[in-house]
Every structure is written in C-alpha cells, then in structure tokens.
Protein backbone atom coordinates (compact mmCIF):
# COMPACT_ATOMS: atom_id res chain seq x y z
CA MET A 1 4.72 32.39 9.53
CA LYS A 2 1.66 33.67 11.42
CA ASP A 3 1.46 36.80 9.19
CA ARG A 4 1.62 35.00 5.88
CA MET A 5 -1.24 35.24 3.42
CA LEU A 6 -3.45 32.23 2.86
CA GLU A 7 -3.85 30.97 -0.70
CA PHE A 8 -6.94 29.59 -2.38
CA CYS A 9 -5.54 26.03 -2.14
CA ASP A 10 -5.07 26.27 1.65
CA TRP A 11 -8.02 24.40 3.11
CA PRO A 12 -9.22 27.18 5.48
CA MET A 13 -9.33 29.63 2.56
CA PHE A 14 -10.84 27.08 0.18
CA ASP A 15 -13.57 26.22 2.67
CA ARG A 16 -14.36 29.91 3.21
CA ILE A 17 -14.55 30.71 -0.51
CA MET A 18 -16.75 27.68 -1.17
CA MET A 19 -19.20 28.93 1.47
CA ASP A 20 -20.18 31.58 -1.06
CA ALA A 21 -23.00 29.70 -2.82
CA SER A 22 -22.66 31.74 -6.00
CA LEU A 23 -18.91 31.16 -6.34
CA CYS A 24 -19.33 27.51 -5.37
CA ARG A 25 -21.93 27.00 -8.07
CA GLU A 26 -19.72 28.64 -10.72
CA VAL A 27 -16.76 26.45 -9.72
CA LEU A 28 -18.94 23.35 -10.06
CA GLU A 29 -20.18 24.45 -13.48
CA VAL A 30 -16.62 24.99 -14.70
CA ILE A 31 -15.50 21.58 -13.46
CA LEU A 32 -18.54 19.69 -14.77
CA ASP A 33 -18.86 21.81 -17.94
CA ARG A 34 -22.63 22.05 -17.53
CA PRO A 35 -25.20 24.10 -15.62
CA VAL A 36 -25.77 23.28 -11.96
CA SER A 37 -29.06 23.80 -10.14
CA GLN A 38 -29.43 26.54 -7.60
CA VAL A 39 -27.27 25.77 -4.56
CA GLU A 40 -29.45 25.37 -1.48
CA HIS A 41 -26.83 24.60 1.17
CA VAL A 42 -23.04 24.66 1.44
CA ILE A 43 -21.55 23.22 4.60
CA ALA A 44 -17.80 23.62 5.07
CA GLU A 45 -15.74 21.27 7.21
CA ARG A 46 -18.66 18.90 7.69
CA ASP A 47 -17.78 15.93 9.87
CA ILE A 48 -19.40 12.60 9.05
CA ARG A 49 -19.12 9.52 11.25
CA PRO A 50 -21.46 6.72 10.10
CA SER A 51 -21.29 5.12 13.54
CA PHE A 52 -19.64 5.88 16.87
CA ALA A 53 -16.91 3.29 16.34
CA SER A 54 -16.29 3.97 12.65
CA HIS A 55 -13.67 6.17 10.98
CA GLY A 56 -14.91 9.74 10.52
CA VAL A 57 -14.38 12.05 7.54
CA ARG A 58 -14.31 15.82 7.26
CA LEU A 59 -15.70 17.20 4.03
CA ASP A 60 -14.20 20.48 2.82
CA ALA A 61 -17.36 21.64 1.07
CA PHE A 62 -20.57 19.61 1.09
CA VAL A 63 -23.02 21.11 -1.39
CA GLN A 64 -26.70 20.41 -1.88
CA THR A 65 -28.84 21.56 -4.79
CA ASP A 66 -32.50 20.76 -5.29
CA ASN A 67 -31.70 17.34 -6.78
CA GLU A 68 -27.95 16.60 -6.39
CA VAL A 69 -25.19 16.51 -3.79
CA TYR A 70 -21.53 17.42 -4.25
CA ASP A 71 -18.40 17.13 -2.21
CA ILE A 72 -15.48 19.35 -3.27
CA GLU A 73 -12.10 18.62 -1.69
CA MET A 74 -8.80 20.47 -1.94
CA GLN A 75 -5.77 18.20 -1.50
CA THR A 76 -2.34 19.82 -1.28
CA SER A 77 -0.25 16.85 -0.18
CA ARG A 78 0.35 13.49 -1.77
CA LYS A 79 -1.67 10.83 0.04
CA GLY A 80 -1.84 7.20 -0.93
CA LYS A 81 -4.91 5.08 -1.59
CA LEU A 82 -7.00 7.92 -3.02
CA GLY A 83 -9.31 5.34 -4.58
CA ARG A 84 -10.09 3.84 -1.16
CA ARG A 85 -10.60 7.32 0.23
CA LEU A 86 -13.09 8.14 -2.52
CA ARG A 87 -14.89 4.88 -1.81
CA TYR A 88 -15.19 5.66 1.91
CA TYR A 89 -16.32 9.23 1.26
CA GLN A 90 -19.00 7.92 -1.09
CA GLY A 91 -20.31 5.46 1.46
CA SER A 92 -20.34 8.11 4.20
CA ILE A 93 -22.19 10.62 2.03
CA ASP A 94 -24.73 8.00 0.97
CA THR A 95 -25.36 7.13 4.62
CA LEU A 96 -25.94 10.82 5.27
CA SER A 97 -28.21 11.27 2.23
CA LEU A 98 -30.64 8.38 2.73
CA HIS A 99 -32.96 8.49 5.72
CA ARG A 100 -34.39 5.51 7.56
CA GLY A 101 -37.24 3.89 5.66
CA GLU A 102 -36.45 5.57 2.34
CA GLU A 103 -35.98 3.49 -0.82
CA TYR A 104 -32.60 3.40 -2.53
CA GLU A 105 -34.04 5.30 -5.47
CA LYS A 106 -34.16 8.31 -3.15
CA LEU A 107 -30.37 8.50 -3.17
CA PRO A 108 -29.58 11.73 -5.06
CA PRO A 109 -26.97 11.87 -7.82
CA CYS A 110 -23.61 12.45 -6.13
CA PHE A 111 -20.37 13.98 -7.40
CA ILE A 112 -17.14 13.81 -5.40
CA ILE A 113 -14.49 16.17 -6.73
CA PHE A 114 -10.86 16.33 -5.61
CA ILE A 115 -8.69 19.26 -6.69
CA CYS A 116 -5.09 18.15 -6.20
CA THR A 117 -1.87 20.15 -6.31
CA CYS A 118 0.04 16.89 -6.89
CA ASP A 119 -0.73 14.41 -9.65
CA PRO A 120 -2.27 11.56 -7.61
CA PHE A 121 -1.93 8.92 -10.30
CA GLY A 122 1.25 9.97 -12.10
CA CYS A 123 -0.25 9.90 -15.61
CA SER A 124 0.08 13.67 -16.24
CA LEU A 125 -3.64 14.02 -16.98
CA PRO A 126 -5.44 17.19 -15.89
CA VAL A 127 -8.75 15.39 -15.34
CA TYR A 128 -9.45 11.85 -14.13
CA THR A 129 -13.12 10.83 -14.27
CA PHE A 130 -14.23 7.56 -12.69
CA ASP A 131 -17.51 5.80 -13.35
CA MET A 132 -18.52 2.17 -12.83
CA THR A 133 -19.02 0.12 -15.98
CA CYS A 134 -19.70 -3.52 -16.70
CA ALA A 135 -16.51 -5.37 -17.64
CA GLU A 136 -18.41 -7.82 -19.85
CA SER A 137 -20.65 -5.40 -21.75
CA ASP A 138 -20.60 -1.66 -22.38
CA GLY A 139 -24.34 -1.83 -22.98
CA VAL A 140 -25.18 -2.61 -19.35
CA VAL A 141 -26.19 0.53 -17.47
CA LEU A 142 -25.82 0.22 -13.69
CA ASP A 143 -27.43 3.57 -12.86
CA HIS A 144 -25.49 3.81 -9.60
CA GLY A 145 -25.83 7.57 -9.56
CA PHE A 146 -22.34 8.74 -8.58
CA THR A 147 -19.30 10.15 -10.35
CA TRP A 148 -15.78 10.75 -9.06
CA ILE A 149 -13.64 13.47 -10.60
CA VAL A 150 -10.00 14.10 -9.70
CA LEU A 151 -8.37 17.27 -11.04
CA SER A 152 -4.58 17.48 -11.24
CA ALA A 153 -3.58 21.15 -11.13
CA PRO A 154 0.06 20.53 -12.21
CA ALA A 155 -1.25 19.39 -15.62
CA TRP A 156 -3.31 22.56 -16.23
CA CYS A 157 -1.35 23.34 -19.39
CA SER A 158 -2.61 20.11 -21.01
CA LEU A 159 -6.15 21.50 -21.11
CA PRO A 160 -7.48 23.55 -24.01
CA GLN A 161 -7.99 27.26 -23.50
CA GLY A 162 -10.95 27.80 -21.22
CA SER A 163 -12.26 28.28 -17.71
CA LEU A 164 -11.08 24.92 -16.27
CA ARG A 165 -7.55 25.54 -17.52
CA ASN A 166 -7.61 29.00 -15.95
CA LEU A 167 -8.97 27.66 -12.65
CA LEU A 168 -6.30 24.95 -12.32
CA HIS A 169 -3.60 27.42 -13.37
CA TYR A 170 -4.73 29.71 -10.54
CA VAL A 171 -4.74 26.83 -8.03
CA MET A 172 -1.19 25.96 -9.02
CA THR A 173 0.34 29.43 -9.42
CA GLY A 174 -1.90 31.97 -7.66
CA ASP A 175 -1.99 34.02 -10.88
CA ALA A 176 -5.56 35.24 -11.43
CA GLY A 177 -5.03 36.39 -15.01
CA THR A 178 -8.06 37.76 -16.83
CA ASP A 179 -10.54 34.92 -16.27
CA LYS A 180 -13.80 36.32 -14.86
CA LEU A 181 -14.44 33.54 -12.32
CA VAL A 182 -10.82 33.29 -11.23
CA ARG A 183 -10.66 37.05 -10.66
CA LYS A 184 -13.77 36.87 -8.47
CA ILE A 185 -12.20 34.02 -6.47
CA ASN A 186 -8.97 36.00 -6.12
CA GLU A 187 -10.86 39.08 -4.90
CA ALA A 188 -12.58 36.91 -2.29
CA VAL A 189 -9.18 35.52 -1.24
CA ILE A 190 -7.78 39.04 -0.81
CA ALA A 191 -10.81 40.12 1.21
CA ALA A 192 -10.50 37.06 3.47
CA ASN A 193 -6.80 37.74 4.06
CA ASN A 194 -7.69 41.27 5.09
CA ASP A 195 -9.72 39.80 7.93
CA GLU A 196 -6.64 39.63 10.18
CA VAL A 197 -8.31 37.97 13.16
CA TRP A 198 -9.66 35.14 11.00
CA ARG A 199 -6.48 34.86 8.95
CA ARG A 200 -4.13 34.62 11.93
CA GLU A 201 -6.37 32.08 13.62
CA LYS A 202 -6.46 29.92 10.49
CA VAL A 203 -2.73 30.29 9.82
CA GLU A 204 -1.99 29.10 13.36
CA LEU A 205 -4.35 26.18 12.88
CA LEU A 206 -2.85 25.35 9.50
CA THR A 207 0.69 25.61 10.91
CA TRP A 208 -0.20 23.35 13.83
CA GLU A 209 -1.83 20.83 11.49
CA ARG A 210 1.20 20.78 9.20
CA ASP A 211 3.52 20.41 12.18
CA MET A 212 1.45 17.45 13.34
CA GLU A 213 1.64 15.99 9.86
CA ILE A 214 5.41 16.42 9.84
CA GLN A 215 5.73 14.87 13.29
CA LYS A 216 3.53 11.99 12.19
CA ARG A 217 5.66 11.43 9.10
CA ILE A 218 8.88 11.59 11.15
CA ALA A 219 7.43 9.13 13.67
CA ILE A 220 6.44 6.77 10.89
CA GLU A 221 9.88 7.01 9.28
CA GLU A 222 11.59 6.44 12.63
CA GLY A 223 9.29 3.51 13.35
CA ILE A 224 10.09 2.01 9.97
CA ALA A 225 13.84 2.48 10.56
CA GLU A 226 13.66 0.95 14.04
CA GLY A 227 11.55 -1.90 12.73
CA ARG A 228 14.04 -2.59 9.96
CA ALA A 229 16.97 -2.50 12.40
CA GLU A 230 15.23 -4.80 14.85
CA GLY A 231 14.15 -7.08 12.03
CA ARG A 232 17.72 -7.27 10.72
CA ALA A 233 19.09 -8.01 14.20
CA ARG A 234 16.50 -10.73 14.79
CA GLY A 235 17.00 -12.13 11.34
CA LEU A 236 20.77 -12.22 11.84
CA ALA A 237 20.43 -13.93 15.24
CA GLU A 238 17.91 -16.43 13.91
CA GLY A 239 20.05 -17.01 10.85
CA ARG A 240 23.14 -17.64 12.94
CA ALA A 241 21.28 -19.99 15.29
CA ARG A 242 19.70 -21.84 12.39
CA GLY A 243 23.01 -21.99 10.55
CA LEU A 244 24.76 -23.33 13.65
CA ALA A 245 22.09 -25.95 14.21
CA GLU A 246 22.07 -26.96 10.57
CA GLY A 247 25.87 -26.97 10.55
CA ARG A 248 25.97 -29.20 13.61
CA ALA A 249 23.40 -31.55 12.16
CA GLU A 250 25.17 -31.63 8.84
CA GLY A 251 28.53 -32.15 10.52
CA LEU A 252 27.16 -34.94 12.70
CA ALA A 253 25.56 -36.67 9.74
CA LYS A 254 28.68 -36.23 7.68
CA GLY A 255 30.85 -37.51 10.56
CA ARG A 256 28.63 -40.53 10.99
CA ALA A 257 28.72 -41.29 7.30
CA GLU A 258 32.48 -40.87 7.12
CA GLY A 259 32.99 -42.95 10.27
CA LEU A 260 30.76 -45.71 8.93
CA ALA A 261 32.59 -45.71 5.63
CA GLU A 262 35.98 -45.78 7.34
CA GLY A 263 34.82 -48.50 9.73
CA ARG A 264 33.55 -50.59 6.86
CA ALA A 265 36.80 -50.10 4.96
CA GLU A 266 38.91 -51.00 7.98
CA GLY A 267 36.75 -53.99 8.77
CA PHE A 268 36.91 -55.14 5.17
CA SER A 269 40.68 -54.75 5.15
CA ALA A 270 41.04 -56.59 8.46
CA GLY A 271 38.77 -59.34 7.17
CA ILE A 272 40.87 -59.74 4.08
CA GLU A 273 44.04 -59.90 6.14
CA GLU A 274 42.53 -62.48 8.49
CA GLY A 275 41.23 -64.54 5.58
CA GLU A 276 44.58 -64.44 3.87
CA SER A 277 46.33 -65.52 7.10
CA ARG A 278 43.93 -68.45 7.62
CA LEU A 279 44.35 -69.52 3.97
CA ALA A 280 48.13 -69.36 4.23
CA ALA A 281 48.08 -71.39 7.43
CA LEU A 282 45.76 -74.00 5.84
CA ILE A 283 47.89 -74.36 2.74
CA ALA A 284 51.04 -74.63 4.85
CA ALA A 285 49.47 -77.37 6.97
CA LEU A 286 48.29 -79.30 3.89
CA MET A 287 51.69 -79.03 2.21
CA GLU A 288 53.40 -80.19 5.37
CA ALA A 289 51.10 -83.20 5.41
CA GLY A 290 52.00 -83.94 1.78
CA ARG A 291 48.48 -83.17 0.58
CA THR A 292 49.48 -81.11 -2.40
CA GLU A 293 46.25 -81.73 -4.30
CA ASP A 294 44.16 -80.61 -1.29
CA ALA A 295 46.34 -77.48 -0.97
CA HIS A 296 45.49 -76.65 -4.61
CA ARG A 297 41.78 -77.23 -3.92
CA ALA A 298 41.93 -74.94 -0.84
CA ALA A 299 43.44 -72.15 -2.91
CA THR A 300 40.83 -72.32 -5.71
CA ASP A 301 37.60 -73.76 -4.23
CA ALA A 302 35.83 -71.87 -1.43
CA ASP A 303 33.63 -74.82 -0.40
CA ALA A 304 36.60 -77.17 -0.34
CA ARG A 305 38.60 -74.59 1.59
CA GLU A 306 35.93 -74.33 4.28
CA GLN A 307 35.70 -78.14 4.56
CA LEU A 308 39.50 -78.47 4.79
CA GLN A 309 39.61 -75.67 7.43
CA ARG A 310 37.22 -77.65 9.63
CA GLU A 311 39.16 -80.85 9.03
CA ILE A 312 42.62 -79.35 9.83
CA GLY A 313 41.10 -77.49 12.76
CA SER A 314 39.74 -80.72 14.26
CA ILE A 315 43.09 -82.45 13.71
CA SER A 316 44.93 -79.57 15.41
CA ALA A 317 42.51 -79.67 18.31
C-alpha cells in the first residue's frame, strides 16, 4: 500500500498539482468556460476557523486573483449534506476575505467548486451550478457575488466533446488521452509520484486518514446497531409494562362492570321473588278471610295492594 502511486483525485496529489498557478488557472478556465485573471496566490490545505470555538474547515486549494477568490475541492467519498457544507465554506471564506472596517461591497466575487468522483445529488448531471434567485421574480438581481459549482465526474460522458469532458474523464479513469491540459496534469502527477519521499509520506497519511474514516464509519454503524438494540429492549419492556398496567386496569373495570351487572340482575331477581311471595301471602290471607274482591284488587292494583299489605300486616301483628 505504501508504494502505490497517487492519482490526481487523491487529495495530496490534487493539492500539489493545484499549487502550480499556471495549471490551476487553466483548470479554472476549463471549469468556468471563460478566461480567469492572473493567479496571484494558491494556498493548499488552508485551514480556516472563524472563531476559536467554531468548526474549522480545510480548503484543498484556495486561489486568489486580482479581483476574485476561488476554492477548488476534490471529493472522493460520498458525504451527506453537501449543500450545508457549501454554505459553511462560503461563510468561512467570506469571513477570511473581508477585513475589519471594510464595507460589504469589498467582498470579492467567490466561486466554490467541488469535483466529485460520486454523483452527490443522484441526478446523473455532469455539472450542477447553484446561484441564488428570487422565488417571486426572475427580474430581481441580488448581486450576492458567489457561485457554487459541483462537478460529477461519473457523468463525464454526458458532456459534449471538449476540455471539461476530458478533464472529468481523466479524474474518473486516469486516462490522459490527447487533451493538452490533461496531459500536462498527468505529467505533473507522474513527476510528483517520482518524488518517493513525498509520495510515501503522503500515501501513509492518506492510508491513515482512510483507516480513521473506516473506523469512524464502523463506530457509527456499531453505535446505531447498539442504539437500535437498546431501543428495542426498552421499547419491549415499556410496552410489556404498559400492556400489563392497561390490561389490569381494563380487567378491573370490566370485572367491576360485570359484577355490577350481575349484582343488579341478582338483586332484581331476588326482589321479584320476594314481591311474588308477599303478593301470594297477601292474596292467601284475603281469600282465607273471604275477601275475594280485595284479593282481586291486590292482584291488579299496586296502590290497593300496598294499602292491603299494611292492613293485613297490622292485623297479623
């Protein structure tokens, strides 16, 4: 692994090639399809931290011309939230570009360019260009001064014949072909790989970084798995406890309701039996006393029955 050759898309090689101001300028002109002013400074692996407590960023190639700034990034792995990353990079670069006391109009035009070996948006487009527009009117010009460009190397074949197609094809395949710029980049890559001390140092660094990325991904996956398992266990325990409590409550309520209903039914039945017994005893007493008409009244008239009950009861007493 330590003796392998670095490719243009490997960030140590990309950063080194972009340090060549002439090559960097030509790459920018191919991507933007327009001339670019003379490059004054190229800073590779520039670290920006807006404040001590804030999240820092490392720019692959930060480029300054006489009137514009550029950030060119090479991304070889699929990372989520690229839009948020672009937003943070823009804010960090703006903080770096505007000095204390300067007016906002001093902010130079800024271009952030990502060259990706994976399609970050899944739409199979070779070029994604982002610019702020007014949702209510196309005629409103914000003049914010920045542009974001994301290049998807896997879609190189969707481009028409030309330098950008050849550049993305080289990023994706390593085949220099006959393109003048790509051949110059490839010659620079070969020369850099022949610097064995530099190459081995960068390969070790790249290998370590990738190992850390793998370990990070494994740790995240293990954490997710453990979290899911613990969540399932807790959910099952809580579900059982809740189900038991609800079952007890429901059973108690149901038992109470059933007991009340049965009690009412039994009480009603006992009441009927007692009423029937009292009526039979009253009628028997009236018949024995020869009061046939009163016996008929007791059987058919509730008020008369109650009055006769009291009367017979007082006689019996």
